[in-house]
């Protein structure tokens, strides 16, 4: 016969219930509408970083990229 009582909460059932509850809580927070705010990158992040140096030009030439006009 089985000695387990149906009222006991086994480890597996506890983790299953805990996982379901935490997933529900995260979903509730994520779906709550809030005020959207725009991202301001600031001066440092907005500056141009790309420079077409000699090694970049060599990479383009070796890999067959079309030349800039």
mmCIF file of N, CA and C in Angstrom:
data_model
loop_
_atom_site.group_PDB
_atom_site.id
_atom_site.type_symbol
_atom_site.label_atom_id
_atom_site.label_comp_id
_atom_site.label_asym_id
_atom_site.label_seq_id
_atom_site.Cartn_x
_atom_site.Cartn_y
_atom_site.Cartn_z
ATOM 1 N N UNK A 1 0.820 -1.182 0.000
ATOM 2 C CA UNK A 1 0.000 0.000 0.000
ATOM 3 C C UNK A 1 0.868 1.250 0.000
ATOM 4 N N UNK A 2 0.239 2.316 -0.379
ATOM 5 C CA UNK A 2 0.958 3.591 -0.403
ATOM 6 C C UNK A 2 0.836 4.271 0.944
ATOM 7 N N UNK A 3 1.973 4.727 1.440
ATOM 8 C CA UNK A 3 1.975 5.431 2.714
ATOM 9 C C UNK A 3 1.909 6.952 2.544
ATOM 10 N N UNK A 4 2.003 7.409 1.307
ATOM 11 C CA UNK A 4 1.979 8.855 1.088
ATOM 12 C C UNK A 4 0.592 9.402 1.337
ATOM 13 N N UNK A 5 0.577 10.515 1.986
ATOM 14 C CA UNK A 5 -0.688 11.183 2.215
ATOM 15 C C UNK A 5 -0.905 12.206 1.102
ATOM 16 N N UNK A 6 -2.104 12.307 0.581
ATOM 17 C CA UNK A 6 -2.336 13.252 -0.508
ATOM 18 C C UNK A 6 -2.232 14.714 -0.079
ATOM 19 N N UNK A 7 -2.261 14.983 1.222
ATOM 20 C CA UNK A 7 -2.185 16.364 1.687
ATOM 21 C C UNK A 7 -0.745 16.863 1.756
ATOM 22 N N UNK A 8 0.233 15.957 1.708
ATOM 23 C CA UNK A 8 1.630 16.376 1.763
ATOM 24 C C UNK A 8 2.039 17.029 0.458
ATOM 25 N N UNK A 9 2.909 17.997 0.567
ATOM 26 C CA UNK A 9 3.428 18.667 -0.608
ATOM 27 C C UNK A 9 4.844 18.143 -0.842
ATOM 28 N N UNK A 10 5.004 17.355 -1.873
ATOM 29 C CA UNK A 10 6.319 16.785 -2.145
ATOM 30 C C UNK A 10 7.245 17.867 -2.694
ATOM 31 N N UNK A 11 8.516 17.549 -2.733
ATOM 32 C CA UNK A 11 9.497 18.495 -3.250
ATOM 33 C C UNK A 11 9.193 18.878 -4.695
ATOM 34 N N UNK A 12 8.861 17.890 -5.498
ATOM 35 C CA UNK A 12 8.576 18.132 -6.909
ATOM 36 C C UNK A 12 7.351 19.030 -7.066
ATOM 37 N N UNK A 13 6.302 18.749 -6.310
ATOM 38 C CA UNK A 13 5.098 19.578 -6.399
ATOM 39 C C UNK A 13 5.331 20.980 -5.854
ATOM 40 N N UNK A 14 6.169 21.080 -4.823
ATOM 41 C CA UNK A 14 6.499 22.406 -4.293
ATOM 42 C C UNK A 14 7.215 23.235 -5.346
ATOM 43 N N UNK A 15 8.224 22.643 -6.001
ATOM 44 C CA UNK A 15 8.968 23.374 -7.022
ATOM 45 C C UNK A 15 8.078 23.705 -8.216
ATOM 46 N N UNK A 16 7.200 22.825 -8.564
ATOM 47 C CA UNK A 16 6.275 23.078 -9.673
ATOM 48 C C UNK A 16 5.358 24.257 -9.330
ATOM 49 N N UNK A 17 4.836 24.275 -8.096
ATOM 50 C CA UNK A 17 3.954 25.366 -7.682
ATOM 51 C C UNK A 17 4.725 26.685 -7.570
ATOM 52 N N UNK A 18 5.942 26.619 -7.036
ATOM 53 C CA UNK A 18 6.765 27.819 -6.891
ATOM 54 C C UNK A 18 7.133 28.383 -8.251
ATOM 55 N N UNK A 19 7.490 27.523 -9.195
ATOM 56 C CA UNK A 19 7.830 27.973 -10.543
ATOM 57 C C UNK A 19 6.651 28.608 -11.242
ATOM 58 N N UNK A 20 5.489 28.035 -11.081
ATOM 59 C CA UNK A 20 4.292 28.602 -11.695
ATOM 60 C C UNK A 20 3.935 29.947 -11.102
ATOM 61 N N UNK A 21 4.087 30.066 -9.798
ATOM 62 C CA UNK A 21 3.764 31.326 -9.136
ATOM 63 C C UNK A 21 4.746 32.424 -9.533
ATOM 64 N N UNK A 22 6.029 32.092 -9.615
ATOM 65 C CA UNK A 22 7.010 33.117 -9.976
ATOM 66 C C UNK A 22 6.841 33.533 -11.431
ATOM 67 N N UNK A 23 6.507 32.593 -12.306
ATOM 68 C CA UNK A 23 6.273 32.932 -13.709
ATOM 69 C C UNK A 23 5.064 33.845 -13.840
ATOM 70 N N UNK A 24 4.038 33.582 -13.090
ATOM 71 C CA UNK A 24 2.842 34.421 -13.112
ATOM 72 C C UNK A 24 3.156 35.820 -12.603
ATOM 73 N N UNK A 25 3.963 35.916 -11.563
ATOM 74 C CA UNK A 25 4.313 37.225 -11.015
ATOM 75 C C UNK A 25 5.136 38.035 -12.011
ATOM 76 N N UNK A 26 6.081 37.401 -12.672
ATOM 77 C CA UNK A 26 6.906 38.098 -13.661
ATOM 78 C C UNK A 26 6.050 38.554 -14.832
ATOM 79 N N UNK A 27 5.140 37.707 -15.283
ATOM 80 C CA UNK A 27 4.265 38.069 -16.394
ATOM 81 C C UNK A 27 3.359 39.233 -16.013
ATOM 82 N N UNK A 28 2.890 39.260 -14.796
ATOM 83 C CA UNK A 28 2.015 40.345 -14.354
ATOM 84 C C UNK A 28 2.762 41.672 -14.333
ATOM 85 N N UNK A 29 4.012 41.646 -13.898
ATOM 86 C CA UNK A 29 4.808 42.872 -13.862
ATOM 87 C C UNK A 29 5.139 43.323 -15.282
ATOM 88 N N UNK A 30 5.473 42.387 -16.150
ATOM 89 C CA UNK A 30 5.850 42.726 -17.519
ATOM 90 C C UNK A 30 4.674 43.268 -18.311
ATOM 91 N N UNK A 31 3.480 42.829 -18.032
ATOM 92 C CA UNK A 31 2.320 43.251 -18.792
ATOM 93 C C UNK A 31 1.649 44.496 -18.234
ATOM 94 N N UNK A 32 2.120 44.966 -17.090
ATOM 95 C CA UNK A 32 1.549 46.165 -16.497
ATOM 96 C C UNK A 32 1.992 47.375 -17.319
ATOM 97 N N UNK A 33 1.038 48.131 -17.866
ATOM 98 C CA UNK A 33 1.432 49.279 -18.687
ATOM 99 C C UNK A 33 2.070 50.363 -17.838
ATOM 100 N N UNK A 34 3.104 50.950 -18.373
ATOM 101 C CA UNK A 34 3.785 52.022 -17.678
ATOM 102 C C UNK A 34 4.140 53.104 -18.669
ATOM 103 N N UNK A 35 4.689 54.179 -18.178
ATOM 104 C CA UNK A 35 5.054 55.277 -19.051
ATOM 105 C C UNK A 35 6.383 54.967 -19.725
ATOM 106 N N UNK A 36 6.405 55.032 -21.030
ATOM 107 C CA UNK A 36 7.626 54.747 -21.787
ATOM 108 C C UNK A 36 8.526 55.978 -21.778
ATOM 109 N N UNK A 37 9.816 55.726 -21.657
ATOM 110 C CA UNK A 37 10.759 56.827 -21.669
ATOM 111 C C UNK A 37 11.786 56.571 -22.763
ATOM 112 N N UNK A 38 12.132 57.601 -23.489
ATOM 113 C CA UNK A 38 13.106 57.481 -24.574
ATOM 114 C C UNK A 38 14.509 57.386 -23.992
ATOM 115 N N UNK A 39 15.361 56.660 -24.689
ATOM 116 C CA UNK A 39 16.758 56.504 -24.277
ATOM 117 C C UNK A 39 17.573 57.661 -24.832
ATOM 118 N N UNK A 40 18.305 58.333 -24.003
ATOM 119 C CA UNK A 40 19.160 59.435 -24.424
ATOM 120 C C UNK A 40 20.604 58.945 -24.366
ATOM 121 N N UNK A 41 21.258 58.729 -25.513
ATOM 122 C CA UNK A 41 22.604 58.179 -25.495
ATOM 123 C C UNK A 41 23.659 59.142 -24.978
ATOM 124 N N UNK A 42 23.414 60.426 -25.034
ATOM 125 C CA UNK A 42 24.392 61.392 -24.554
ATOM 126 C C UNK A 42 25.437 61.695 -25.606
ATOM 127 N N UNK A 43 26.331 62.605 -25.282
ATOM 128 C CA UNK A 43 27.348 63.049 -26.244
ATOM 129 C C UNK A 43 28.338 61.948 -26.593
ATOM 130 N N UNK A 44 28.797 61.206 -25.609
ATOM 131 C CA UNK A 44 29.850 60.204 -25.830
ATOM 132 C C UNK A 44 29.388 59.079 -26.748
ATOM 133 N N UNK A 45 28.172 58.604 -26.580
ATOM 134 C CA UNK A 45 27.689 57.494 -27.387
ATOM 135 C C UNK A 45 27.197 57.933 -28.762
ATOM 136 N N UNK A 46 26.861 59.205 -28.913
ATOM 137 C CA UNK A 46 26.312 59.682 -30.175
ATOM 138 C C UNK A 46 27.388 60.065 -31.183
ATOM 139 N N UNK A 47 28.628 60.178 -30.747
ATOM 140 C CA UNK A 47 29.674 60.606 -31.674
ATOM 141 C C UNK A 47 29.996 59.489 -32.669
ATOM 142 N N UNK A 48 30.506 59.881 -33.807
ATOM 143 C CA UNK A 48 30.844 58.916 -34.864
ATOM 144 C C UNK A 48 32.087 58.136 -34.455
ATOM 145 N N UNK A 49 32.056 56.828 -34.643
ATOM 146 C CA UNK A 49 33.193 55.990 -34.266
ATOM 147 C C UNK A 49 33.840 55.306 -35.462
ATOM 148 N N UNK A 50 33.112 55.183 -36.553
ATOM 149 C CA UNK A 50 33.632 54.446 -37.694
ATOM 150 C C UNK A 50 34.619 55.320 -38.454
ATOM 151 N N UNK A 51 35.791 54.739 -38.699
ATOM 152 C CA UNK A 51 36.797 55.421 -39.505
ATOM 153 C C UNK A 51 37.322 54.418 -40.522
ATOM 154 N N UNK A 52 37.354 54.836 -41.761
ATOM 155 C CA UNK A 52 37.838 53.945 -42.811
ATOM 156 C C UNK A 52 39.356 54.090 -42.908
ATOM 157 N N UNK A 53 40.053 53.319 -42.072
ATOM 158 C CA UNK A 53 41.509 53.366 -42.029
ATOM 159 C C UNK A 53 42.087 52.431 -43.087
ATOM 160 N N UNK A 54 43.429 52.381 -43.166
ATOM 161 C CA UNK A 54 44.092 51.552 -44.174
ATOM 162 C C UNK A 54 43.770 50.073 -44.013
ATOM 163 N N UNK A 55 43.725 49.592 -42.769
ATOM 164 C CA UNK A 55 43.447 48.159 -42.598
ATOM 165 C C UNK A 55 41.990 47.829 -42.930
ATOM 166 N N UNK A 56 41.078 48.763 -42.739
ATOM 167 C CA UNK A 56 39.686 48.546 -43.131
ATOM 168 C C UNK A 56 39.582 48.506 -44.647
ATOM 169 N N UNK A 57 40.281 49.408 -45.319
ATOM 170 C CA UNK A 57 40.289 49.418 -46.782
ATOM 171 C C UNK A 57 40.880 48.126 -47.326
ATOM 172 N N UNK A 58 41.938 47.625 -46.678
ATOM 173 C CA UNK A 58 42.546 46.359 -47.113
ATOM 174 C C UNK A 58 41.576 45.208 -46.929
ATOM 175 N N UNK A 59 40.818 45.200 -45.851
ATOM 176 C CA UNK A 59 39.825 44.159 -45.619
ATOM 177 C C UNK A 59 38.775 44.165 -46.724
ATOM 178 N N UNK A 60 38.281 45.356 -47.058
ATOM 179 C CA UNK A 60 37.287 45.468 -48.122
ATOM 180 C C UNK A 60 37.857 44.981 -49.454
ATOM 181 N N UNK A 61 39.086 45.358 -49.752
ATOM 182 C CA UNK A 61 39.714 44.963 -51.005
ATOM 183 C C UNK A 61 39.905 43.456 -51.084
ATOM 184 N N UNK A 62 40.401 42.834 -50.030
ATOM 185 C CA UNK A 62 40.677 41.400 -50.017
ATOM 186 C C UNK A 62 39.394 40.582 -50.100
ATOM 187 N N UNK A 63 38.330 41.053 -49.483
ATOM 188 C CA UNK A 63 37.081 40.299 -49.445
ATOM 189 C C UNK A 63 36.136 40.634 -50.575
ATOM 190 N N UNK A 64 36.551 41.440 -51.518
ATOM 191 C CA UNK A 64 35.784 41.677 -52.723
ATOM 192 C C UNK A 64 34.593 42.602 -52.568
ATOM 193 N N UNK A 65 34.642 43.523 -51.612
ATOM 194 C CA UNK A 65 33.568 44.486 -51.480
ATOM 195 C C UNK A 65 33.678 45.523 -52.600
ATOM 196 N N UNK A 66 32.569 46.033 -53.098
ATOM 197 C CA UNK A 66 32.644 47.059 -54.150
ATOM 198 C C UNK A 66 33.241 48.353 -53.593
ATOM 199 N N UNK A 67 33.928 49.078 -54.450
ATOM 200 C CA UNK A 67 34.586 50.320 -54.028
ATOM 201 C C UNK A 67 33.548 51.414 -53.850
ATOM 202 N N UNK A 68 33.823 52.305 -52.895
ATOM 203 C CA UNK A 68 32.953 53.454 -52.670
ATOM 204 C C UNK A 68 33.114 54.438 -53.815
ATOM 205 N N UNK A 69 32.045 55.110 -54.135
ATOM 206 C CA UNK A 69 32.103 56.120 -55.207
ATOM 207 C C UNK A 69 32.239 57.481 -54.621
#
